PDB file of C-alpha atoms in Angstrom:
ATOM      1  CA  UNK A   1     -81.935  30.041 -48.797  1.00 68.00           C
ATOM      2  CA  UNK A   2     -85.165  32.057 -49.042  1.00 82.00           C
ATOM      3  CA  UNK A   3     -84.600  33.468 -45.570  1.00 83.00           C
ATOM      4  CA  UNK A   4     -81.148  34.718 -46.565  1.00 83.00           C
ATOM      5  CA  UNK A   5     -82.557  36.381 -49.678  1.00 87.00           C
ATOM      6  CA  UNK A   6     -85.285  38.105 -47.662  1.00 88.00           C
ATOM      7  CA  UNK A   7     -82.746  39.295 -45.100  1.00 85.00           C
ATOM      8  CA  UNK A   8     -80.539  40.656 -47.886  1.00 85.00           C
ATOM      9  CA  UNK A   9     -83.486  42.554 -49.395  1.00 88.00           C
ATOM     10  CA  UNK A  10     -84.484  43.925 -45.982  1.00 87.00           C
ATOM     11  CA  UNK A  11     -80.955  45.190 -45.343  1.00 83.00           C
ATOM     12  CA  UNK A  12     -80.753  46.658 -48.829  1.00 85.00           C
ATOM     13  CA  UNK A  13     -84.002  48.605 -48.297  1.00 87.00           C
ATOM     14  CA  UNK A  14     -82.754  49.811 -44.924  1.00 84.00           C
ATOM     15  CA  UNK A  15     -79.463  51.051 -46.421  1.00 82.00           C
ATOM     16  CA  UNK A  16     -81.307  52.781 -49.257  1.00 85.00           C
ATOM     17  CA  UNK A  17     -83.537  54.570 -46.749  1.00 81.00           C
ATOM     18  CA  UNK A  18     -80.464  55.719 -44.771  1.00 78.00           C
ATOM     19  CA  UNK A  19     -78.836  57.032 -47.943  1.00 80.00           C
ATOM     20  CA  UNK A  20     -82.026  58.872 -48.905  1.00 80.00           C
ATOM     21  CA  UNK A  21     -82.306  60.427 -45.435  1.00 74.00           C
ATOM     22  CA  UNK A  22     -78.671  61.577 -45.638  1.00 74.00           C
ATOM     23  CA  UNK A  23     -79.250  63.143 -49.073  1.00 71.00           C
ATOM     24  CA  UNK A  24     -82.356  64.933 -47.791  1.00 66.00           C
ATOM     25  CA  UNK A  25     -80.459  66.314 -44.802  1.00 62.00           C
ATOM     26  CA  UNK A  26     -77.560  67.459 -47.038  1.00 66.00           C
ATOM     27  CA  UNK A  27     -79.963  69.168 -49.428  1.00 62.00           C
ATOM     28  CA  UNK A  28     -81.670  70.968 -46.536  1.00 59.00           C
ATOM     29  CA  UNK A  29     -78.300  72.041 -45.105  1.00 60.00           C
ATOM     30  CA  UNK A  30     -77.242  73.311 -48.539  1.00 58.00           C
ATOM     31  CA  UNK A  31     -80.510  75.228 -48.886  1.00 53.00           C
ATOM     32  CA  UNK A  32     -80.106  76.758 -45.411  1.00 52.00           C
ATOM     33  CA  UNK A  33     -76.492  77.696 -46.178  1.00 52.00           C
ATOM     34  CA  UNK A  34     -77.506  79.392 -49.426  1.00 54.00           C
ATOM     35  CA  UNK A  35     -80.299  81.323 -47.713  1.00 54.00           C
ATOM     36  CA  UNK A  36     -77.989  82.437 -44.903  1.00 57.00           C
ATOM     37  CA  UNK A  37     -75.371  83.774 -47.344  1.00 73.00           C
ATOM     38  CA  UNK A  38     -77.913  85.311 -49.730  1.00 86.00           C
ATOM     39  CA  UNK A  39     -76.840  82.943 -52.543  1.00 90.00           C
ATOM     40  CA  UNK A  40     -79.171  82.210 -55.414  1.00 90.00           C
ATOM     41  CA  UNK A  41     -78.090  79.505 -57.859  1.00 91.00           C
ATOM     42  CA  UNK A  42     -79.388  80.288 -61.324  1.00 88.00           C
ATOM     43  CA  UNK A  43     -77.834  77.424 -63.315  1.00 88.00           C
ATOM     44  CA  UNK A  44     -75.302  74.786 -62.411  1.00 88.00           C
ATOM     45  CA  UNK A  45     -73.711  71.479 -63.306  1.00 88.00           C
ATOM     46  CA  UNK A  46     -70.831  71.803 -60.823  1.00 88.00           C
ATOM     47  CA  UNK A  47     -70.283  69.349 -57.933  1.00 88.00           C
ATOM     48  CA  UNK A  48     -71.482  70.589 -54.552  1.00 88.00           C
ATOM     49  CA  UNK A  49     -68.018  70.948 -52.946  1.00 89.00           C
ATOM     50  CA  UNK A  50     -66.867  73.234 -55.796  1.00 88.00           C
ATOM     51  CA  UNK A  51     -70.095  75.236 -55.621  1.00 89.00           C
ATOM     52  CA  UNK A  52     -69.659  75.746 -51.896  1.00 90.00           C
ATOM     53  CA  UNK A  53     -66.058  76.845 -52.414  1.00 91.00           C
ATOM     54  CA  UNK A  54     -67.172  79.408 -55.003  1.00 92.00           C
ATOM     55  CA  UNK A  55     -69.966  80.691 -52.753  1.00 91.00           C
ATOM     56  CA  UNK A  56     -67.706  80.923 -49.700  1.00 91.00           C
ATOM     57  CA  UNK A  57     -64.901  82.679 -51.598  1.00 92.00           C
ATOM     58  CA  UNK A  58     -67.298  85.159 -53.188  1.00 92.00           C
ATOM     59  CA  UNK A  59     -69.034  85.876 -49.892  1.00 91.00           C
ATOM     60  CA  UNK A  60     -65.729  86.364 -48.030  1.00 92.00           C
ATOM     61  CA  UNK A  61     -64.407  88.710 -50.724  1.00 91.00           C
ATOM     62  CA  UNK A  62     -67.621  90.729 -50.835  1.00 89.00           C
ATOM     63  CA  UNK A  63     -67.610  91.066 -47.059  1.00 89.00           C
ATOM     64  CA  UNK A  64     -64.016  92.336 -47.155  1.00 90.00           C
ATOM     65  CA  UNK A  65     -64.856  95.114 -49.651  1.00 87.00           C
ATOM     66  CA  UNK A  66     -66.013  98.555 -48.534  1.00 86.00           C
ATOM     67  CA  UNK A  67     -69.789  98.824 -48.254  1.00 75.00           C
ATOM     68  CA  UNK A  68     -71.506  99.445 -51.604  1.00 74.00           C
ATOM     69  CA  UNK A  69     -68.155  99.450 -53.455  1.00 83.00           C
ATOM     70  CA  UNK A  70     -68.027  96.384 -55.718  1.00 84.00           C
ATOM     71  CA  UNK A  71     -64.620  95.809 -57.310  1.00 89.00           C
ATOM     72  CA  UNK A  72     -65.696  93.403 -60.072  1.00 89.00           C
ATOM     73  CA  UNK A  73     -62.223  92.931 -61.553  1.00 92.00           C
ATOM     74  CA  UNK A  74     -60.635  92.143 -58.199  1.00 92.00           C
ATOM     75  CA  UNK A  75     -63.386  89.683 -57.317  1.00 91.00           C
ATOM     76  CA  UNK A  76     -63.204  87.947 -60.711  1.00 93.00           C
ATOM     77  CA  UNK A  77     -59.400  87.703 -60.584  1.00 94.00           C
ATOM     78  CA  UNK A  78     -59.387  86.349 -57.051  1.00 93.00           C
ATOM     79  CA  UNK A  79     -62.051  83.725 -57.801  1.00 92.00           C
ATOM     80  CA  UNK A  80     -60.258  82.679 -60.993  1.00 91.00           C
ATOM     81  CA  UNK A  81     -56.905  82.333 -59.205  1.00 93.00           C
ATOM     82  CA  UNK A  82     -58.526  80.378 -56.379  1.00 92.00           C
ATOM     83  CA  UNK A  83     -60.057  77.880 -58.803  1.00 89.00           C
ATOM     84  CA  UNK A  84     -56.943  77.686 -61.011  1.00 88.00           C
ATOM     85  CA  UNK A  85     -54.819  76.913 -57.952  1.00 89.00           C
ATOM     86  CA  UNK A  86     -57.246  74.444 -56.402  1.00 87.00           C
ATOM     87  CA  UNK A  87     -58.645  72.658 -59.464  1.00 85.00           C
ATOM     88  CA  UNK A  88     -56.221  73.277 -62.326  1.00 83.00           C
ATOM     89  CA  UNK A  89     -55.970  75.982 -64.972  1.00 82.00           C
ATOM     90  CA  UNK A  90     -58.446  77.351 -67.503  1.00 83.00           C
ATOM     91  CA  UNK A  91     -61.120  78.741 -65.192  1.00 88.00           C
ATOM     92  CA  UNK A  92     -62.871  81.865 -66.373  1.00 89.00           C
ATOM     93  CA  UNK A  93     -64.854  84.163 -64.145  1.00 91.00           C
ATOM     94  CA  UNK A  94     -67.238  86.963 -65.022  1.00 89.00           C
ATOM     95  CA  UNK A  95     -68.474  89.285 -62.276  1.00 90.00           C
ATOM     96  CA  UNK A  96     -70.896  92.141 -62.603  1.00 86.00           C
ATOM     97  CA  UNK A  97     -74.368  93.486 -62.130  1.00 83.00           C
ATOM     98  CA  UNK A  98     -75.415  93.510 -65.794  1.00 83.00           C
ATOM     99  CA  UNK A  99     -73.918  91.418 -68.570  1.00 81.00           C
ATOM    100  CA  UNK A 100     -74.717  88.775 -71.113  1.00 78.00           C
ATOM    101  CA  UNK A 101     -72.772  85.684 -72.007  1.00 79.00           C
ATOM    102  CA  UNK A 102     -72.925  82.578 -74.105  1.00 75.00           C
ATOM    103  CA  UNK A 103     -70.256  80.051 -73.169  1.00 77.00           C
ATOM    104  CA  UNK A 104     -69.091  76.521 -73.706  1.00 74.00           C
ATOM    105  CA  UNK A 105     -67.866  74.735 -70.623  1.00 74.00           C
ATOM    106  CA  UNK A 106     -66.593  71.366 -69.496  1.00 75.00           C
ATOM    107  CA  UNK A 107     -69.130  69.051 -67.901  1.00 80.00           C
ATOM    108  CA  UNK A 108     -69.111  69.631 -64.157  1.00 81.00           C
ATOM    109  CA  UNK A 109     -67.440  73.014 -64.444  1.00 85.00           C
ATOM    110  CA  UNK A 110     -70.236  75.572 -64.601  1.00 87.00           C
ATOM    111  CA  UNK A 111     -72.052  77.600 -62.003  1.00 90.00           C
ATOM    112  CA  UNK A 112     -74.036  80.803 -62.405  1.00 88.00           C
ATOM    113  CA  UNK A 113     -75.133  82.356 -59.140  1.00 91.00           C
ATOM    114  CA  UNK A 114     -75.773  85.628 -57.390  1.00 89.00           C
ATOM    115  CA  UNK A 115     -74.771  87.012 -54.026  1.00 88.00           C
ATOM    116  CA  UNK A 116     -76.075  90.544 -53.923  1.00 83.00           C
ATOM    117  CA  UNK A 117     -74.590  90.854 -57.477  1.00 66.00           C
ATOM    118  CA  UNK A 118     -74.098  88.303 -60.260  1.00 60.00           C
ATOM    119  CA  UNK A 119     -71.093  85.975 -60.654  1.00 74.00           C
ATOM    120  CA  UNK A 120     -70.250  83.290 -63.171  1.00 65.00           C
ATOM    121  CA  UNK A 121     -67.599  80.589 -62.985  1.00 72.00           C
ATOM    122  CA  UNK A 122     -67.075  78.143 -65.812  1.00 70.00           C
ATOM    123  CA  UNK A 123     -64.300  76.028 -67.224  1.00 73.00           C
ATOM    124  CA  UNK A 124     -63.942  75.874 -70.975  1.00 60.00           C
ATOM    125  CA  UNK A 125     -62.989  72.766 -72.866  1.00 59.00           C
ATOM    126  CA  UNK A 126     -60.738  73.847 -75.685  1.00 50.00           C
ATOM    127  CA  UNK A 127     -59.698  71.034 -77.993  1.00 48.00           C
ATOM    128  CA  UNK A 128     -57.249  71.607 -80.849  1.00 48.00           C
ATOM    129  CA  UNK A 129     -58.732  71.163 -84.297  1.00 48.00           C
ATOM    130  CA  UNK A 130     -57.436  68.218 -86.300  1.00 59.00           C
ATOM    131  CA  UNK A 131     -56.566  69.572 -89.762  1.00 51.00           C
ATOM    132  CA  UNK A 132     -55.221  66.297 -91.154  1.00 54.00           C
TER     133      UNK A 132
END
């Protein structure tokens, strides 16, 4: 019985080390991807797949715009529509080079990042007030 327990612990340690190696590789790939696309994450509690979608969409849109001609409204609208369509309604997007904000967002629905300029995506959690 002791041999089985030891074998189980050995396998468990091995699996944990594989998982840790995979996480390390994914983090390095994410870092390399961000560097390559000139992305700088400033604050975030959004899952990685959603972050990557936001970064890719923003980068593609910026690349499609004339050089040095940022169309903030078009970029914000396109990002908002992309996230509304893909992940459900109530996404808000702010795009610009200089702005302030103070927002409430749903857990897992916030990212603040820059690609040459500054972009914000967040999802608000609006709950009706109970006046009973």
